[in-house]
Structure formats: structure tokens, C-alpha cells
PDB file of C-alpha atoms in Angstrom:
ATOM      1  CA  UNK A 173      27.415-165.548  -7.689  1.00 48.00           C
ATOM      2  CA  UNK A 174      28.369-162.862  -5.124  1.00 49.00           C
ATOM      3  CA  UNK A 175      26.414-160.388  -6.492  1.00 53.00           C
ATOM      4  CA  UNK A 176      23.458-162.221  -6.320  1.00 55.00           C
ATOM      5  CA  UNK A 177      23.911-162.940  -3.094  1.00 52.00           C
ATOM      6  CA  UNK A 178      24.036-160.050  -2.581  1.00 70.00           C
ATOM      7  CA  UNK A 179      20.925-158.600  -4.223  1.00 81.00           C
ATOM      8  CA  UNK A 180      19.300-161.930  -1.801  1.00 82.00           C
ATOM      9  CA  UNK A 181      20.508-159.967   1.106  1.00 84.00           C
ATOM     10  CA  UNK A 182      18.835-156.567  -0.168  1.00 89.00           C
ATOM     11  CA  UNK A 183      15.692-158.362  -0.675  1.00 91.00           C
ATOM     12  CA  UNK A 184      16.113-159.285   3.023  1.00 89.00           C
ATOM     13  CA  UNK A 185      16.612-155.952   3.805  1.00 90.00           C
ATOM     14  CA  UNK A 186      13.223-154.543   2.390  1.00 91.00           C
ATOM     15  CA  UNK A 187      11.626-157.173   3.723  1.00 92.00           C
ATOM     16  CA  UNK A 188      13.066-156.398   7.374  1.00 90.00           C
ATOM     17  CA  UNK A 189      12.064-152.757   6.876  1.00 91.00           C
ATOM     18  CA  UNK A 190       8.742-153.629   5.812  1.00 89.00           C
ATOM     19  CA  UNK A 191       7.865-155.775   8.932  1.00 88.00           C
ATOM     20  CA  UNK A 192       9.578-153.452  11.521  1.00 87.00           C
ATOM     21  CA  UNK A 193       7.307-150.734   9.994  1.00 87.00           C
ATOM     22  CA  UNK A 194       4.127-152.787   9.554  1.00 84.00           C
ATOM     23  CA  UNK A 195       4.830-153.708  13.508  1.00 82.00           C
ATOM     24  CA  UNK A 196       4.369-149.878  14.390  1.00 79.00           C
ATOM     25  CA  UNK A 197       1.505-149.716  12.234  1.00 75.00           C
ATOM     26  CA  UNK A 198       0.188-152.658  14.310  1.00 71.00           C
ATOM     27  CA  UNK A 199       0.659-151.154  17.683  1.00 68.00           C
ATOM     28  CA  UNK A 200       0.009-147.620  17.325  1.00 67.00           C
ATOM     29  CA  UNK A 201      -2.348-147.884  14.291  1.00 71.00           C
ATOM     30  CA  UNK A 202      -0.468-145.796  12.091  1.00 73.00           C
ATOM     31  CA  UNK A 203      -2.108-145.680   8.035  1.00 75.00           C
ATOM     32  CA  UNK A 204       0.532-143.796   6.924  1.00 83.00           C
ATOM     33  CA  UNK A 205       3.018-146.668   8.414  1.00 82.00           C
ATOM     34  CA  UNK A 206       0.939-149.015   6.501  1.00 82.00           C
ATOM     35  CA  UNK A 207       1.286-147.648   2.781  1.00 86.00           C
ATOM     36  CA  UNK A 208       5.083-147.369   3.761  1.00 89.00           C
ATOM     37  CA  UNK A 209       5.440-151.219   4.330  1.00 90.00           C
ATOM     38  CA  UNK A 210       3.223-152.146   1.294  1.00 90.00           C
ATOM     39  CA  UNK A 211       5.764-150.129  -0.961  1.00 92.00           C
ATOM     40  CA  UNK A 212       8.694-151.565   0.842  1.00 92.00           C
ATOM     41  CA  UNK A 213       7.314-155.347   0.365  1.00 93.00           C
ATOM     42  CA  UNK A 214       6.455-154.185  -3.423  1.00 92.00           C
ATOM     43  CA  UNK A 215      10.037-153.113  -4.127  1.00 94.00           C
ATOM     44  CA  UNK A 216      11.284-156.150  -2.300  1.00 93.00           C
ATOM     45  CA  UNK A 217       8.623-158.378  -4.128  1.00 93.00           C
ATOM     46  CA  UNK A 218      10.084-156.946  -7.628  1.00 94.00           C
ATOM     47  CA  UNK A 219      13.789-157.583  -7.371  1.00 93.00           C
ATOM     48  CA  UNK A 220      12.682-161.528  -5.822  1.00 92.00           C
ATOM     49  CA  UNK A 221      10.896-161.892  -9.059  1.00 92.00           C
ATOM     50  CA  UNK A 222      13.883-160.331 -11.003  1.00 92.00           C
ATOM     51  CA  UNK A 223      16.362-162.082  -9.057  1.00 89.00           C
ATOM     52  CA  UNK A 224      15.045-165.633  -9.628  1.00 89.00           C
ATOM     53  CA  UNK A 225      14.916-164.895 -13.518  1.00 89.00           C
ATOM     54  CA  UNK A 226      18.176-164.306 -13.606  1.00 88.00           C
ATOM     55  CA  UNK A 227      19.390-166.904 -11.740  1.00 85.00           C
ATOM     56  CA  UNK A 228      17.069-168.966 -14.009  1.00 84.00           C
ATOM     57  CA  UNK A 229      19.020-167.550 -17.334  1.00 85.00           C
ATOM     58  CA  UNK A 230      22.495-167.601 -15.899  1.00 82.00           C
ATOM     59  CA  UNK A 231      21.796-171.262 -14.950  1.00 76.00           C
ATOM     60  CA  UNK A 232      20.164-172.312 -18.164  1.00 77.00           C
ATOM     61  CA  UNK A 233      17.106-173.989 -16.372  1.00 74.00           C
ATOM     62  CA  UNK A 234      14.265-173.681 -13.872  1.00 76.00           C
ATOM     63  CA  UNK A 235      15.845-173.068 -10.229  1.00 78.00           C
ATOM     64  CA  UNK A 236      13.233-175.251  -8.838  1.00 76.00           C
ATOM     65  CA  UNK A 237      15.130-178.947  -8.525  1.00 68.00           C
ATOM     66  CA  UNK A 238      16.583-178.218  -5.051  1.00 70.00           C
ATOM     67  CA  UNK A 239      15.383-178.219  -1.808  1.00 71.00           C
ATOM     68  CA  UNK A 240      16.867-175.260  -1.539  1.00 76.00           C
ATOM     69  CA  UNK A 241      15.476-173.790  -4.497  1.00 79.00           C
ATOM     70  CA  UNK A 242      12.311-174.765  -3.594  1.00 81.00           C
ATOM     71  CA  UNK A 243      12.487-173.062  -0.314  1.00 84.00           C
ATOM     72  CA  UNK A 244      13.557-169.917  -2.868  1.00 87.00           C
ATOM     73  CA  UNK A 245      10.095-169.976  -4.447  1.00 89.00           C
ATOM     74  CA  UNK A 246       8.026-170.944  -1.971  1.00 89.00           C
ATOM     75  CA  UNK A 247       9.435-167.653  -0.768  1.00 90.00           C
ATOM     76  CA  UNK A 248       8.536-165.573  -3.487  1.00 92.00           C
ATOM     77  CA  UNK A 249       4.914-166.953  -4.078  1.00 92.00           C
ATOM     78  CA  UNK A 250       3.937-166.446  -0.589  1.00 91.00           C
ATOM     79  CA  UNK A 251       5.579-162.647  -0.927  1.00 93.00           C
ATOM     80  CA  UNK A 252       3.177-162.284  -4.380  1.00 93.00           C
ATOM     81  CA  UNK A 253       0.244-164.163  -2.525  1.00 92.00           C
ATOM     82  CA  UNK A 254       0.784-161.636   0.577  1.00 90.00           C
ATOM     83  CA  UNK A 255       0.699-158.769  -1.403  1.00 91.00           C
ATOM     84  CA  UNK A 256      -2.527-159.999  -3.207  1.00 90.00           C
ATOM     85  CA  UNK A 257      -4.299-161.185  -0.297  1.00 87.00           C
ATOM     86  CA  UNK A 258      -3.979-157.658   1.546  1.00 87.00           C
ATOM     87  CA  UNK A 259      -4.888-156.221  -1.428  1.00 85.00           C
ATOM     88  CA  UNK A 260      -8.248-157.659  -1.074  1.00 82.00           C
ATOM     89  CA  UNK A 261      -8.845-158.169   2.854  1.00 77.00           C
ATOM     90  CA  UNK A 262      -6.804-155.457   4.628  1.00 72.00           C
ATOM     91  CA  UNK A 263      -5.812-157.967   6.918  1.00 78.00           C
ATOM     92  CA  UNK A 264      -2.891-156.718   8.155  1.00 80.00           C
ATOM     93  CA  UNK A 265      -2.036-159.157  10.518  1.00 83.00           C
ATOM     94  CA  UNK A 266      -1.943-161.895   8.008  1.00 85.00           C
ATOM     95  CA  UNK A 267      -0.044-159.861   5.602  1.00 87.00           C
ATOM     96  CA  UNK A 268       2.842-159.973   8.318  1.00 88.00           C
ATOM     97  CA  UNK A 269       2.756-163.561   8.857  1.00 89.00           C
ATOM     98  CA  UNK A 270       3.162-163.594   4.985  1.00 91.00           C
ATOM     99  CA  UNK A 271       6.016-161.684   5.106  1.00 91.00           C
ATOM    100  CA  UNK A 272       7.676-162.866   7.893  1.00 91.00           C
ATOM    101  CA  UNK A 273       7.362-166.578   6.560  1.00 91.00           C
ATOM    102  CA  UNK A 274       8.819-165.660   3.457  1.00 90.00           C
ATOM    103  CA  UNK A 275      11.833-163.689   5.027  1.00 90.00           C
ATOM    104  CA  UNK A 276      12.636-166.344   7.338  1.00 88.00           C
ATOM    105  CA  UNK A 277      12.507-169.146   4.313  1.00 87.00           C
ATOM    106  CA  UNK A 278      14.719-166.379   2.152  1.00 88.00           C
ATOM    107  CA  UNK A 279      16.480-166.030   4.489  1.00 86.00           C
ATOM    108  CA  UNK A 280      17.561-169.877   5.135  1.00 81.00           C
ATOM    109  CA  UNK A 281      17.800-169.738   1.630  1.00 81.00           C
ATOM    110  CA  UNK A 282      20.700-166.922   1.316  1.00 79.00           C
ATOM    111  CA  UNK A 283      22.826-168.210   4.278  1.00 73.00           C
ATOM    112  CA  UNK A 284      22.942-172.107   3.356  1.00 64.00           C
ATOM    113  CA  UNK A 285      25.991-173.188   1.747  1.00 55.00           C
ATOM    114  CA  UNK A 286      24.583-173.172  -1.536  1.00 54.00           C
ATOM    115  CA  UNK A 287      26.344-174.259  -4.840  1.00 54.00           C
ATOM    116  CA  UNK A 288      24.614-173.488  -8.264  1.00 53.00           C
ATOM    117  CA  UNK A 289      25.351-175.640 -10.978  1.00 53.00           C
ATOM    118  CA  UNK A 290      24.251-175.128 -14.446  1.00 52.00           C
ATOM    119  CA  UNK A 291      23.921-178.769 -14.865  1.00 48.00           C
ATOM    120  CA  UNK A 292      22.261-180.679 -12.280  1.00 49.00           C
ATOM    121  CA  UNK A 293      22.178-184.301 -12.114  1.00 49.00           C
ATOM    122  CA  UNK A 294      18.390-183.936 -12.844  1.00 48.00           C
ATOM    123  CA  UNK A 295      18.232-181.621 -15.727  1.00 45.00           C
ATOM    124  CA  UNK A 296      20.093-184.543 -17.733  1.00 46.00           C
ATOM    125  CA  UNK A 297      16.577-185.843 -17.953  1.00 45.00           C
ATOM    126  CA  UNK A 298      14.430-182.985 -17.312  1.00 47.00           C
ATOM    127  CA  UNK A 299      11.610-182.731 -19.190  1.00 57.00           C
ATOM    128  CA  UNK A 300       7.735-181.355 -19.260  1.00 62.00           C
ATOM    129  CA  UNK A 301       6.478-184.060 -16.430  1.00 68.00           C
ATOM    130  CA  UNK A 302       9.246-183.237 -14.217  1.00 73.00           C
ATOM    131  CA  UNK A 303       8.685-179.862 -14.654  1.00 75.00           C
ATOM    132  CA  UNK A 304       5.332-179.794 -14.030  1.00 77.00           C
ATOM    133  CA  UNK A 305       5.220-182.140 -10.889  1.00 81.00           C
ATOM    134  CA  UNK A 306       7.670-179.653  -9.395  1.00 81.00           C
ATOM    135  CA  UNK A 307       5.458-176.838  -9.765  1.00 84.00           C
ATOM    136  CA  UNK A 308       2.470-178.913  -8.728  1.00 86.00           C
ATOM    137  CA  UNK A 309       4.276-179.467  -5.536  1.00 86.00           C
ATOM    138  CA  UNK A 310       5.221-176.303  -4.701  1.00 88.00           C
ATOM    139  CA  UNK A 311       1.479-175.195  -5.389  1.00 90.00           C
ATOM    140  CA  UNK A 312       0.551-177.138  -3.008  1.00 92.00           C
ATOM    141  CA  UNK A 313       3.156-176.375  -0.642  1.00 92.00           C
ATOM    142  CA  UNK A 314       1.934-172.943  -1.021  1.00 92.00           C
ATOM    143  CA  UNK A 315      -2.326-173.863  -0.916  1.00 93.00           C
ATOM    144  CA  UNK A 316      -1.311-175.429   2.603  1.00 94.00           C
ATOM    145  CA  UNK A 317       0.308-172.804   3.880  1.00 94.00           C
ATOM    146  CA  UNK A 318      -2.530-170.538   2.941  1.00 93.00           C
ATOM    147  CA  UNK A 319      -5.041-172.848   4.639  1.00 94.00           C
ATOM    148  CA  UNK A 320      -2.947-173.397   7.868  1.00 95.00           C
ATOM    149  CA  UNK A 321      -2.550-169.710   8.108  1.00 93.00           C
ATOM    150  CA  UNK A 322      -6.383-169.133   8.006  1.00 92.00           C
ATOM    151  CA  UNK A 323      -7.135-172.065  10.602  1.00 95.00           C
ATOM    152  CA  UNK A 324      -4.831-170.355  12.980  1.00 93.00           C
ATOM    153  CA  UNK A 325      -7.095-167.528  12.490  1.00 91.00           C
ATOM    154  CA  UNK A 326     -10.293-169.276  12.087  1.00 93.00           C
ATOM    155  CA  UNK A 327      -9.093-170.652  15.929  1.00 93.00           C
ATOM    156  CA  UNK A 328      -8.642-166.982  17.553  1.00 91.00           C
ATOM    157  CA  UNK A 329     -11.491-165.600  15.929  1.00 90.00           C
ATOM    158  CA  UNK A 330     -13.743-168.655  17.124  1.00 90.00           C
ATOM    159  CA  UNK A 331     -12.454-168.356  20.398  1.00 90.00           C
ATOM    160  CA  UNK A 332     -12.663-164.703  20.553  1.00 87.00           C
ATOM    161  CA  UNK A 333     -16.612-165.116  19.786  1.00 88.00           C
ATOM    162  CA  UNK A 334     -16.913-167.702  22.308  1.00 87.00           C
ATOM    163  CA  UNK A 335     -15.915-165.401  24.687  1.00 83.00           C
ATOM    164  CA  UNK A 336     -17.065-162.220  23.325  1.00 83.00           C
ATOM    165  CA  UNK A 337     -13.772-160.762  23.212  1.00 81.00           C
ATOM    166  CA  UNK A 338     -13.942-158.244  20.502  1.00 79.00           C
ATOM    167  CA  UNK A 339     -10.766-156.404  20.734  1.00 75.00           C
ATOM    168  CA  UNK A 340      -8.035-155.099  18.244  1.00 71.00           C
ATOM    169  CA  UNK A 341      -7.029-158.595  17.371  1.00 72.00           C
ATOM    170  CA  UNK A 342     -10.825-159.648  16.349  1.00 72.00           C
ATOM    171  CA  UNK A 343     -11.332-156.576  13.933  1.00 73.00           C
ATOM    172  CA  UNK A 344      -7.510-157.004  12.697  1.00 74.00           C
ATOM    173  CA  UNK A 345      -8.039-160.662  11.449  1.00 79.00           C
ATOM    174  CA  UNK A 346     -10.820-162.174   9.133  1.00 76.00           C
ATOM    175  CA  UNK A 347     -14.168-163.045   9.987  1.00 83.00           C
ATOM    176  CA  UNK A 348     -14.738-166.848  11.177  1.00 88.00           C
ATOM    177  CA  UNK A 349     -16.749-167.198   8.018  1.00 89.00           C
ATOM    178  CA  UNK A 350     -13.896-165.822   5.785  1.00 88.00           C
ATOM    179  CA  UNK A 351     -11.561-167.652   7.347  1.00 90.00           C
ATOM    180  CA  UNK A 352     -13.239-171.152   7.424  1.00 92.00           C
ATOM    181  CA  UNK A 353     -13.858-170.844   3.642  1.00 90.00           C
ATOM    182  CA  UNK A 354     -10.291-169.737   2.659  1.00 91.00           C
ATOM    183  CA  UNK A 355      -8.679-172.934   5.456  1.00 94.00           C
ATOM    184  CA  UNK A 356     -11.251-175.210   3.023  1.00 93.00           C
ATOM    185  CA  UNK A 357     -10.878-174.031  -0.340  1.00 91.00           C
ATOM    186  CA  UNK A 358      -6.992-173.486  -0.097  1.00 93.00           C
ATOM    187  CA  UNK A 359      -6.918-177.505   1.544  1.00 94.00           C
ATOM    188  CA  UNK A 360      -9.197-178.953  -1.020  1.00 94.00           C
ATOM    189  CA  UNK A 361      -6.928-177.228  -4.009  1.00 92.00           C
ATOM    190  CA  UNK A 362      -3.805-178.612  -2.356  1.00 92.00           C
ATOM    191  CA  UNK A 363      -4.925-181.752  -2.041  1.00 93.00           C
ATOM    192  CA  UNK A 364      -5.359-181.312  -5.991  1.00 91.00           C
ATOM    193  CA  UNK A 365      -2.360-180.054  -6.749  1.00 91.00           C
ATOM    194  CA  UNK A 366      -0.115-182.862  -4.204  1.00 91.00           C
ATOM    195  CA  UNK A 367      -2.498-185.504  -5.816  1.00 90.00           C
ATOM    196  CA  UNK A 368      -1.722-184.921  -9.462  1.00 86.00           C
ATOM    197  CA  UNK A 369       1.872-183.734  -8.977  1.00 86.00           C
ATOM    198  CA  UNK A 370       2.769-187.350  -6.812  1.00 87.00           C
ATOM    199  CA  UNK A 371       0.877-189.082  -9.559  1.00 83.00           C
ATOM    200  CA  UNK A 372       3.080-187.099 -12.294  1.00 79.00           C
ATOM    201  CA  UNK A 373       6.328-187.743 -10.201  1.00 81.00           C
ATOM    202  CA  UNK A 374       5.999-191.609 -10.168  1.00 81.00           C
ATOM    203  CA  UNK A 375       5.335-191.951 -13.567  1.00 77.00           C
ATOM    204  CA  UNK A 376       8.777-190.244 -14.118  1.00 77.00           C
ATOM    205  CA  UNK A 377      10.077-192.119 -11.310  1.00 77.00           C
ATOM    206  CA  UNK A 378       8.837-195.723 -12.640  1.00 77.00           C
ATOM    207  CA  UNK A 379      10.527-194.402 -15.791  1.00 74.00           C
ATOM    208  CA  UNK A 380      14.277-193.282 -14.702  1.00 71.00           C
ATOM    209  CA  UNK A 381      14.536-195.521 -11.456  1.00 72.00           C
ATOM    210  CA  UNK A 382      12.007-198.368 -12.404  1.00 74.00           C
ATOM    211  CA  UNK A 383       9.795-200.036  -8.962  1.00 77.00           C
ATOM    212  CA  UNK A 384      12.519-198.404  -7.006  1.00 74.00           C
ATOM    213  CA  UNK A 385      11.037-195.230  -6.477  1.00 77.00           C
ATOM    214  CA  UNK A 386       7.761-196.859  -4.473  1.00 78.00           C
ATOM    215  CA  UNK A 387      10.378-197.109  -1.815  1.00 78.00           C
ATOM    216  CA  UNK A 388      11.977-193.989  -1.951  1.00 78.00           C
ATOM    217  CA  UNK A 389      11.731-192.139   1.512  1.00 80.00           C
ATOM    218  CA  UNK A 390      10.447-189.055  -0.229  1.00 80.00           C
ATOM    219  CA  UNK A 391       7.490-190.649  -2.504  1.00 82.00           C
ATOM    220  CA  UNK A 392       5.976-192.623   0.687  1.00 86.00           C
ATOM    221  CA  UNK A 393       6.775-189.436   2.653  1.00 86.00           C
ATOM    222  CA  UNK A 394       4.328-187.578   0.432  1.00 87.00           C
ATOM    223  CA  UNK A 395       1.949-190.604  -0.421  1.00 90.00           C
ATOM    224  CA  UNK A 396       1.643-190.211   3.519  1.00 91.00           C
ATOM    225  CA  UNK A 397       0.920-186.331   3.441  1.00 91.00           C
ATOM    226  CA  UNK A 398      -1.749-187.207   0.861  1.00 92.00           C
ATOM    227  CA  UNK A 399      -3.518-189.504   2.933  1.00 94.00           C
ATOM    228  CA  UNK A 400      -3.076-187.473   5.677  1.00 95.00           C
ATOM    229  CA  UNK A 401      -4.831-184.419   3.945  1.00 95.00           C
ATOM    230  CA  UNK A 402      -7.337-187.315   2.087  1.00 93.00           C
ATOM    231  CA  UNK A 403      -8.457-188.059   5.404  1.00 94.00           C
ATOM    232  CA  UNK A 404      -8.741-184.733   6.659  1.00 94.00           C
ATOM    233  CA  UNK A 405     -10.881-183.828   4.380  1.00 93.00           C
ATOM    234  CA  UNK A 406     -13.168-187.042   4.487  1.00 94.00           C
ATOM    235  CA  UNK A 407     -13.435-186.085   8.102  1.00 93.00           C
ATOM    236  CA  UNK A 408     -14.663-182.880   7.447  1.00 92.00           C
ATOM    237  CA  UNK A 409     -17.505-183.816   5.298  1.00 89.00           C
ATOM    238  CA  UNK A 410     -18.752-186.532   6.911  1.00 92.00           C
ATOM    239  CA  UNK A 411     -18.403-184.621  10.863  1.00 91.00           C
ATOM    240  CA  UNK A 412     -18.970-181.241   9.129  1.00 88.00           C
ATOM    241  CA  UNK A 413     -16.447-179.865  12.812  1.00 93.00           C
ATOM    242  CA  UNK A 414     -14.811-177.560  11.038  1.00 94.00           C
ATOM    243  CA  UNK A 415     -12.680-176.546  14.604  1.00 94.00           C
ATOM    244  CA  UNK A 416     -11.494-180.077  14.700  1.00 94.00           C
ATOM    245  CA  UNK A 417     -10.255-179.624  11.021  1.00 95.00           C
ATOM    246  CA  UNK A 418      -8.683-176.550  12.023  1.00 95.00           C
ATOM    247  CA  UNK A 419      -6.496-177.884  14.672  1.00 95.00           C
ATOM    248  CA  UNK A 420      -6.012-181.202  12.537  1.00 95.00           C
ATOM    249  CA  UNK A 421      -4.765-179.026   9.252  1.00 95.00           C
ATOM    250  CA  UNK A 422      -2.143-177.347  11.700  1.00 95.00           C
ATOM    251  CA  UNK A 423      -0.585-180.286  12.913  1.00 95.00           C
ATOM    252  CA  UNK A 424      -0.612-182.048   9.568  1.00 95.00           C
ATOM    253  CA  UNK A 425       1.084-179.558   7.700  1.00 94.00           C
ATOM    254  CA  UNK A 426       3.856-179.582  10.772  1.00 93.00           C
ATOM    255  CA  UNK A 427       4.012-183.081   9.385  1.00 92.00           C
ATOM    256  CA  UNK A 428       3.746-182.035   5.581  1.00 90.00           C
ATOM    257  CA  UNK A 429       6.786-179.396   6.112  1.00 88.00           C
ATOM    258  CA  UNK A 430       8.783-182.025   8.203  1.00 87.00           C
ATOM    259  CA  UNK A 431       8.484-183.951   4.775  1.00 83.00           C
ATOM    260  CA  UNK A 432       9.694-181.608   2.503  1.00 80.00           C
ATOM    261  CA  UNK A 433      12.498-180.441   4.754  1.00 76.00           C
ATOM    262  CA  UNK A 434      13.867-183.345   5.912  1.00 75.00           C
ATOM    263  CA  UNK A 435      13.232-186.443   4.647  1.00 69.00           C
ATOM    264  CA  UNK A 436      13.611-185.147   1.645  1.00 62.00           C
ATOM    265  CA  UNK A 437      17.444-185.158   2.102  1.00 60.00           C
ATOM    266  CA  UNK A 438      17.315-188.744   2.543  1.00 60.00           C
ATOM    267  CA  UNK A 439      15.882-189.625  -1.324  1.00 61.00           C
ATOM    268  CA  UNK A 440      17.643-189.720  -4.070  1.00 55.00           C
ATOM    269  CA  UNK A 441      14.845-189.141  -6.060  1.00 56.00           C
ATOM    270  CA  UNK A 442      14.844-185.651  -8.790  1.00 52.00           C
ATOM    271  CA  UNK A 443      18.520-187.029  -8.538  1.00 48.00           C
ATOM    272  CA  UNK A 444      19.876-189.045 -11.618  1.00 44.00           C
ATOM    273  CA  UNK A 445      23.096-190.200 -12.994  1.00 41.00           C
ATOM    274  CA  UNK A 446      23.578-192.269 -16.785  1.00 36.00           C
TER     275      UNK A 446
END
């Protein structure tokens, strides 16, 4: 797999590039600096996709059952939902933290001491659920980033209105309005996605492990999350403070990433032997 490490560590490379020029382009306001990046994080966005494909075929299955693959695809989709985003807002700003996210989880991704295998404990009983509660997850994984990102800026902007501070940082982010619907929306649909995917991944669970898996780490880990996010939104429509919800969202994903990344390695469960 050295060569695909290696193409990992080009990918890192363009992505590098990319934010070193988008950072002149943010302090000297260069266009021309700007186009530059977006090709960069294109070419670099093309080979990710490529890359995971053929890790996928040389593998024989979905590179998804690992916490470290995870962390793999999380850092793609937030690469493909950067690009997109931009695409639409100009916001380049949050087009950086995009990148710069997803080439710091890449990058934890290419230096671990990872092993492939072609067969994984779990894909001796992978099947559609499995499948699709992984992807679920990740979804959501990826919905609250995308919310936490816009209540950051839904804070700066609100603050920079309160204080009628209208500098290059207030016209380089979203409006408060754009960014309060985006820090909703992208919660509600995560919620969703976690809700249904938890759901899907104890009905497997209750089927390989039996009760057991109500008292795996990871499953009351998430169940948490989900209440966590449950209430967060209950909050919101009944106080309708959407900076409260803001601040809330932050620290609660904190929590929701401390989940995935940690606890996580505690569980056995998505592990199986006969």
C-alpha cells in the first residue's frame, strides 16, 4: 500500500498549496490567488475521490468500517461540500475552514499506523443495514459539522452587528440570516440522519450481539449525542434564542466528535467474530 500512501500524501500536498494560496488571497485580496486555490482543491478533490475507489476495489469492500476510515471520508465529503458551498456563497473564509478541516483529518488519516485488511472482522456479516447505518452516520457527522461551522459564523457576524463593526471579516463571511438558516437546517437533517442510522445500527446490533449492544460504550455514547441534539433543538423552538443555540451546537458537537473519536475505541461494536 505504499503507493497509496503515497498518492494520500500528494493529496496533502494540493491541499497545503491551496490554503497557503487562499491565505494570500485573504490578506491582500488577490482574485487571481483565488481561482488558483479553487483549481488546486479541485485537483486535490479528484485524486481523494479516485483514491478511495481504489482502495475500495483493492480491498473488496466499502472503506468505511474503521474509525480511521471514517475519518478518510469525512475528509473527502467535507472537501466535495467545500467546493460546493463556495461555489454558491463566495465565502471564502468558510471555504478555508473546509479545507483546512479536511487536511488536518487526512492528514491524521495518512500518518496513523494503519493496516488494511481485505477482510475485516465486520464484513463477515456485512450487509445492506450495516451499510447504510454507516453512511447515515457519517452524514450526520458531516450535517454537524456544517451547522457548527455556520454558528461560529452566525456568532461573529451577530456580534459584529451588535457593534457595528463592518469590516473585512463581516463582508467575507455570510449574512446572520444565511448563516442562522444553514446552523438550523444542517442540525435538524443531522439529527435525521444520527436518528435513523442509531435506530438501523441496533437492530443489527440486537441481531449479531443480542441485548449486549444497549451497553456498548459506543451505542449509549451516540444515544447521548442524540438527546443532546433532541434537546437542542426542542430548545430552540420553544425559546426561539437562536444565539443560545449557536453556542449550545458548538459545544455539543465538541461532545459529538469526542464520541466518535474516542469512545469509540472502547466498543467492540461493527466488530464481530463466528
Amino acid at each position: 500500500m505504499d503507493m497509496m500512501f503515497r498518492s494520500h500524501e500528494f493529496i496533502l500536498l494540493l491541499y497545503f498549496l491551496s490554503l497557503s494560496v487562499l491565505s494570500y488571497d485573504l490578506f491582500f485580496r488577490n482574485r487571481q490567488a483565488r481561482k488558483v486555490s479553487f483549481y488546486l482543491v479541485g485537483a486535490g478533490a479528484i485524486f481523494h475521490i479516485f483514491s478511495f475507489v481504489q482502495i475500495g476495489l483493492s480491498l473488496g469492500r466499502l472503506p468505511i468500517q474503521t474509525v480511521f476510515e471514517g475519518i478518510y471520508v469525512l475528509s473527502m465529503l467535507l472537501v466535495i461540500i467545500g467546493i460546493v458551498q463556495y461555489k454558491r456563497s463566495d465565502s471564502e473564509i468558510a471555504f478555508a475552514i473546509y479545507i483546512f478541516t479536511a487536511f488536518l483529518l487526512l492528514s491524521l488519516y495518512t500518518f496513523a499506523p494503519v493496516t488494511y485488511d481485505e477482510v475485516t472482522e465486520v464484513s463477515a456479516i456485512m450487509n445492506d443495514l450495516l451499510v447504510i447505518h454507516v453512511v447515515l452516520s457519517l452524514l450526520s457527522y458531516v450535517m454537524f459539522f456544517i451547522s457548527v461551522l455556520h454558528a461560529g459564523i452566525y456568532i461573529i457576524q451577530y456580534d459584529n452587528l451588535k457593534k457595528k463593526r463592518f469590516n473585512r471579516l463581516f463582508f467575507s463571511l455570510f449574512s446572520v440570516e444565511t448563516a442562522k438558516k444553514m446552523m438550523i437546517r444542517t442540525a435538524i437533517l443531522g439529527f435525521l440522519f444520527i436518528l435513523i442510522g442509531i435506530f438501523l445500527g441496533i437492530q443489527w446490533g440486537l441481531y449479531i450481539f443480542g441485548t449486549d449492544i444497549l451497553t456498548d460504550l459506543k451505542v449509549l455514547g451516540t444515544l447521548i449525542v442524540l438527546i443532546l441534539y433532541g434537546g437542542l433543538l426542542s430548545y430552540l423552538r420553544l425559546t426561539r434564542n437562536i444565539y443560545k443555540f449557536a453556542v449550545a451546537n458548538i459545544i455539543i458537537f465538541i461532545i459529538c466528535m469526542m464520541n466518535y473519536l474516542f469512545i469509540t475505541q472502547l466498543s467492540s461494536f461493527h466488530f464481530w467474530n463466528y
